């Protein structure tokens, strides 16, 4: 069965990424962007049919999040195999308005695709549980009841925001969660990050678990690591600097280490930035790099002594989470120390080094245990994990699983 796939995405078109980055006042969602592109590229590495992307830029609103009030529409190409005519849809980006009117800009593209005869099985695949996208799925099925609808859910909607919301934003967030739940019945196939998601979302349609995709090509980046870290031994954390993800615990754990030559390198943005800057003044071993572009982050990962994901298994949302950071770290060839979350399948236990409990003391001991290993032994541990994810979790194989599941 040959497929005609419409991908509803929230990604950064590659040729516009640097331009978009220059206009952003808040951080880019690099992990979500990378996952979508890996899925898209993985589809194209399989003989599945054709794909078209209808895209909505994942940016915060004007004036605090982005410089532009309106996002101009433009076309782009995600593949050289055939003329895809991908579309980044023109949208309003004004705070308080964009959430309510932007679905209107999508309707003509959805209608045209749904009614177009291609001789292939039509599949509309939306990235993450988003009420606007699920509403567009409903519209597509109105014009063509034979369309198969798939939804990739990377985050449970009620846990999707890293920031605490209050007041009107909290009311709106609650409304969105309920709106999404009311539309799940339209979806024929769910692609989830953990099995526990299916129970939490109370979905009745078939689902498949795809924890993520190994960053097999991105880790072939040049050795661009910051000059001051050349030949240094360091522990690295890169990502969102919010307390719920364990950044405070990591700093506490590192402060318990006694190796004066070992550094803790942190890059990213979030609510803990001021704490990190203060800690940097107190302990010269702590290096805060701020926001770093993805190529530099991947280079920092490859050259680290050990990588750490300090997200603890102490909140409900961890049942429904397989951190994309873990697969990215495992792809680097450097050992990963991370807490065992309920959403991490047992097949990873051989490749992730878990603290014995959720404490900072246990995290500190596990970090130092890996750092104390001879270089060659430590490199072999990292290579073993890298080989596992490259072989079993690469984009071609993960996309192939999704394609076969849809078919």
mmCIF file with all atom_site columns, N, CA and C in Angstrom, residues 137-167:
data_model
loop_
_atom_site.group_PDB
_atom_site.id
_atom_site.type_symbol
_atom_site.label_atom_id
_atom_site.label_alt_id
_atom_site.label_comp_id
_atom_site.label_asym_id
_atom_site.label_entity_id
_atom_site.label_seq_id
_atom_site.pdbx_PDB_ins_code
_atom_site.Cartn_x
_atom_site.Cartn_y
_atom_site.Cartn_z
_atom_site.occupancy
_atom_site.B_iso_or_equiv
_atom_site.pdbx_formal_charge
_atom_site.auth_seq_id
_atom_site.auth_comp_id
_atom_site.auth_asym_id
_atom_site.auth_atom_id
_atom_site.pdbx_PDB_model_num
ATOM 1  N N  . UNK A 1 137 ? -7.639  17.662 11.761 1.00 0.00 ? 137 UNK A N  1
ATOM 2  C CA . UNK A 1 137 ? -7.874  16.248 11.424 1.00 0.00 ? 137 UNK A CA 1
ATOM 3  C C  . UNK A 1 137 ? -9.368  16.006 11.240 1.00 0.00 ? 137 UNK A C  1
ATOM 4  N N  . UNK A 1 138 ? -10.161 16.566 12.119 1.00 0.00 ? 138 UNK A N  1
ATOM 5  C CA . UNK A 1 138 ? -11.623 16.446 12.021 1.00 0.00 ? 138 UNK A CA 1
ATOM 6  C C  . UNK A 1 138 ? -12.119 17.027 10.705 1.00 0.00 ? 138 UNK A C  1
ATOM 7  N N  . UNK A 1 139 ? -11.560 18.176 10.325 1.00 0.00 ? 139 UNK A N  1
ATOM 8  C CA . UNK A 1 139 ? -11.946 18.815 9.066  1.00 0.00 ? 139 UNK A CA 1
ATOM 9  C C  . UNK A 1 139 ? -11.572 17.937 7.876  1.00 0.00 ? 139 UNK A C  1
ATOM 10 N N  . UNK A 1 140 ? -10.358 17.366 7.889  1.00 0.00 ? 140 UNK A N  1
ATOM 11 C CA . UNK A 1 140 ? -9.911  16.509 6.794  1.00 0.00 ? 140 UNK A CA 1
ATOM 12 C C  . UNK A 1 140 ? -10.836 15.307 6.630  1.00 0.00 ? 140 UNK A C  1
ATOM 13 N N  . UNK A 1 141 ? -11.234 14.724 7.747  1.00 0.00 ? 141 UNK A N  1
ATOM 14 C CA . UNK A 1 141 ? -12.122 13.557 7.690  1.00 0.00 ? 141 UNK A CA 1
ATOM 15 C C  . UNK A 1 141 ? -13.530 13.927 7.230  1.00 0.00 ? 141 UNK A C  1
ATOM 16 N N  . UNK A 1 142 ? -13.891 15.169 7.413  1.00 0.00 ? 142 UNK A N  1
ATOM 17 C CA . UNK A 1 142 ? -15.186 15.629 6.918  1.00 0.00 ? 142 UNK A CA 1
ATOM 18 C C  . UNK A 1 142 ? -15.219 15.586 5.393  1.00 0.00 ? 142 UNK A C  1
ATOM 19 N N  . UNK A 1 143 ? -14.080 15.941 4.773  1.00 0.00 ? 143 UNK A N  1
ATOM 20 C CA . UNK A 1 143 ? -14.003 15.952 3.319  1.00 0.00 ? 143 UNK A CA 1
ATOM 21 C C  . UNK A 1 143 ? -13.662 14.585 2.736  1.00 0.00 ? 143 UNK A C  1
ATOM 22 N N  . UNK A 1 144 ? -13.044 13.720 3.549  1.00 0.00 ? 144 UNK A N  1
ATOM 23 C CA . UNK A 1 144 ? -12.670 12.393 3.058  1.00 0.00 ? 144 UNK A CA 1
ATOM 24 C C  . UNK A 1 144 ? -12.675 11.427 4.245  1.00 0.00 ? 144 UNK A C  1
ATOM 25 N N  . UNK A 1 145 ? -13.750 10.678 4.390  1.00 0.00 ? 145 UNK A N  1
ATOM 26 C CA . UNK A 1 145 ? -13.917 9.795  5.545  1.00 0.00 ? 145 UNK A CA 1
ATOM 27 C C  . UNK A 1 145 ? -12.953 8.618  5.538  1.00 0.00 ? 145 UNK A C  1
ATOM 28 N N  . UNK A 1 146 ? -12.282 8.380  4.426  1.00 0.00 ? 146 UNK A N  1
ATOM 29 C CA . UNK A 1 146 ? -11.359 7.242  4.328  1.00 0.00 ? 146 UNK A CA 1
ATOM 30 C C  . UNK A 1 146 ? -9.936  7.568  4.776  1.00 0.00 ? 146 UNK A C  1
ATOM 31 N N  . UNK A 1 147 ? -9.705  8.810  5.168  1.00 0.00 ? 147 UNK A N  1
ATOM 32 C CA . UNK A 1 147 ? -8.374  9.193  5.640  1.00 0.00 ? 147 UNK A CA 1
ATOM 33 C C  . UNK A 1 147 ? -8.042  8.476  6.947  1.00 0.00 ? 147 UNK A C  1
ATOM 34 N N  . UNK A 1 148 ? -6.805  7.972  7.046  1.00 0.00 ? 148 UNK A N  1
ATOM 35 C CA . UNK A 1 148 ? -6.299  7.416  8.302  1.00 0.00 ? 148 UNK A CA 1
ATOM 36 C C  . UNK A 1 148 ? -5.633  8.555  9.071  1.00 0.00 ? 148 UNK A C  1
ATOM 37 N N  . UNK A 1 149 ? -6.030  8.734  10.321 1.00 0.00 ? 149 UNK A N  1
ATOM 38 C CA . UNK A 1 149 ? -5.449  9.797  11.152 1.00 0.00 ? 149 UNK A CA 1
ATOM 39 C C  . UNK A 1 149 ? -4.501  9.198  12.169 1.00 0.00 ? 149 UNK A C  1
ATOM 40 N N  . UNK A 1 150 ? -3.270  9.708  12.186 1.00 0.00 ? 150 UNK A N  1
ATOM 41 C CA . UNK A 1 150 ? -2.287  9.299  13.181 1.00 0.00 ? 150 UNK A CA 1
ATOM 42 C C  . UNK A 1 150 ? -1.854  10.498 14.002 1.00 0.00 ? 150 UNK A C  1
ATOM 43 N N  . UNK A 1 151 ? -1.504  10.257 15.261 1.00 0.00 ? 151 UNK A N  1
ATOM 44 C CA . UNK A 1 151 ? -1.057  11.353 16.127 1.00 0.00 ? 151 UNK A CA 1
ATOM 45 C C  . UNK A 1 151 ? 0.174   10.913 16.904 1.00 0.00 ? 151 UNK A C  1
ATOM 46 N N  . UNK A 1 152 ? 1.240   11.695 16.785 1.00 0.00 ? 152 UNK A N  1
ATOM 47 C CA . UNK A 1 152 ? 2.468   11.458 17.540 1.00 0.00 ? 152 UNK A CA 1
ATOM 48 C C  . UNK A 1 152 ? 2.367   12.283 18.819 1.00 0.00 ? 152 UNK A C  1
ATOM 49 N N  . UNK A 1 153 ? 2.351   11.622 19.969 1.00 0.00 ? 153 UNK A N  1
ATOM 50 C CA . UNK A 1 153 ? 2.231   12.351 21.233 1.00 0.00 ? 153 UNK A CA 1
ATOM 51 C C  . UNK A 1 153 ? 3.547   12.242 21.993 1.00 0.00 ? 153 UNK A C  1
ATOM 52 N N  . UNK A 1 154 ? 4.246   13.369 22.047 1.00 0.00 ? 154 UNK A N  1
ATOM 53 C CA . UNK A 1 154 ? 5.534   13.403 22.736 1.00 0.00 ? 154 UNK A CA 1
ATOM 54 C C  . UNK A 1 154 ? 5.383   13.796 24.201 1.00 0.00 ? 154 UNK A C  1
ATOM 55 N N  . UNK A 1 155 ? 4.290   14.495 24.526 1.00 0.00 ? 155 UNK A N  1
ATOM 56 C CA . UNK A 1 155 ? 4.040   14.930 25.896 1.00 0.00 ? 155 UNK A CA 1
ATOM 57 C C  . UNK A 1 155 ? 2.554   14.816 26.201 1.00 0.00 ? 155 UNK A C  1
ATOM 58 N N  . UNK A 1 156 ? 2.223   14.342 27.404 1.00 0.00 ? 156 UNK A N  1
ATOM 59 C CA . UNK A 1 156 ? 0.848   14.376 27.873 1.00 0.00 ? 156 UNK A CA 1
ATOM 60 C C  . UNK A 1 156 ? 0.434   15.848 27.970 1.00 0.00 ? 156 UNK A C  1
ATOM 61 N N  . UNK A 1 157 ? -0.684  16.260 27.350 1.00 0.00 ? 157 UNK A N  1
ATOM 62 C CA . UNK A 1 157 ? -1.040  17.690 27.311 1.00 0.00 ? 157 UNK A CA 1
ATOM 63 C C  . UNK A 1 157 ? -1.017  18.393 28.660 1.00 0.00 ? 157 UNK A C  1
ATOM 64 N N  . UNK A 1 158 ? -1.516  17.762 29.716 1.00 0.00 ? 158 UNK A N  1
ATOM 65 C CA . UNK A 1 158 ? -1.576  18.448 31.003 1.00 0.00 ? 158 UNK A CA 1
ATOM 66 C C  . UNK A 1 158 ? -0.195  18.673 31.611 1.00 0.00 ? 158 UNK A C  1
ATOM 67 N N  . UNK A 1 159 ? 0.818   17.909 31.152 1.00 0.00 ? 159 UNK A N  1
ATOM 68 C CA . UNK A 1 159 ? 2.175   18.071 31.654 1.00 0.00 ? 159 UNK A CA 1
ATOM 69 C C  . UNK A 1 159 ? 3.096   18.747 30.629 1.00 0.00 ? 159 UNK A C  1
ATOM 70 N N  . UNK A 1 160 ? 2.529   19.219 29.528 1.00 0.00 ? 160 UNK A N  1
ATOM 71 C CA . UNK A 1 160 ? 3.354   19.656 28.402 1.00 0.00 ? 160 UNK A CA 1
ATOM 72 C C  . UNK A 1 160 ? 4.086   20.959 28.655 1.00 0.00 ? 160 UNK A C  1
ATOM 73 N N  . UNK A 1 161 ? 3.570   21.812 29.525 1.00 0.00 ? 161 UNK A N  1
ATOM 74 C CA . UNK A 1 161 ? 4.237   23.087 29.770 1.00 0.00 ? 161 UNK A CA 1
ATOM 75 C C  . UNK A 1 161 ? 5.240   22.949 30.906 1.00 0.00 ? 161 UNK A C  1
ATOM 76 N N  . UNK A 1 162 ? 6.468   23.387 30.653 1.00 0.00 ? 162 UNK A N  1
ATOM 77 C CA . UNK A 1 162 ? 7.517   23.313 31.679 1.00 0.00 ? 162 UNK A CA 1
ATOM 78 C C  . UNK A 1 162 ? 7.348   24.418 32.716 1.00 0.00 ? 162 UNK A C  1
ATOM 79 N N  . UNK A 1 163 ? 6.648   25.492 32.322 1.00 0.00 ? 163 UNK A N  1
ATOM 80 C CA . UNK A 1 163 ? 6.472   26.622 33.227 1.00 0.00 ? 163 UNK A CA 1
ATOM 81 C C  . UNK A 1 163 ? 5.162   26.502 33.990 1.00 0.00 ? 163 UNK A C  1
ATOM 82 N N  . UNK A 1 164 ? 5.153   26.971 35.228 1.00 0.00 ? 164 UNK A N  1
ATOM 83 C CA . UNK A 1 164 ? 3.928   26.972 36.011 1.00 0.00 ? 164 UNK A CA 1
ATOM 84 C C  . UNK A 1 164 ? 3.017   28.073 35.498 1.00 0.00 ? 164 UNK A C  1
ATOM 85 N N  . UNK A 1 165 ? 1.769   27.740 35.203 1.00 0.00 ? 165 UNK A N  1
ATOM 86 C CA . UNK A 1 165 ? 0.839   28.720 34.676 1.00 0.00 ? 165 UNK A CA 1
ATOM 87 C C  . UNK A 1 165 ? -0.240  29.011 35.708 1.00 0.00 ? 165 UNK A C  1
ATOM 88 N N  . UNK A 1 166 ? -0.672  30.252 35.742 1.00 0.00 ? 166 UNK A N  1
ATOM 89 C CA . UNK A 1 166 ? -1.687  30.678 36.692 1.00 0.00 ? 166 UNK A CA 1
ATOM 90 C C  . UNK A 1 166 ? -2.711  31.559 35.981 1.00 0.00 ? 166 UNK A C  1
ATOM 91 N N  . UNK A 1 167 ? -3.793  31.863 36.694 1.00 0.00 ? 167 UNK A N  1
ATOM 92 C CA . UNK A 1 167 ? -4.789  32.793 36.181 1.00 0.00 ? 167 UNK A CA 1
ATOM 93 C C  . UNK A 1 167 ? -5.429  32.350 34.885 1.00 0.00 ? 167 UNK A C  1
#
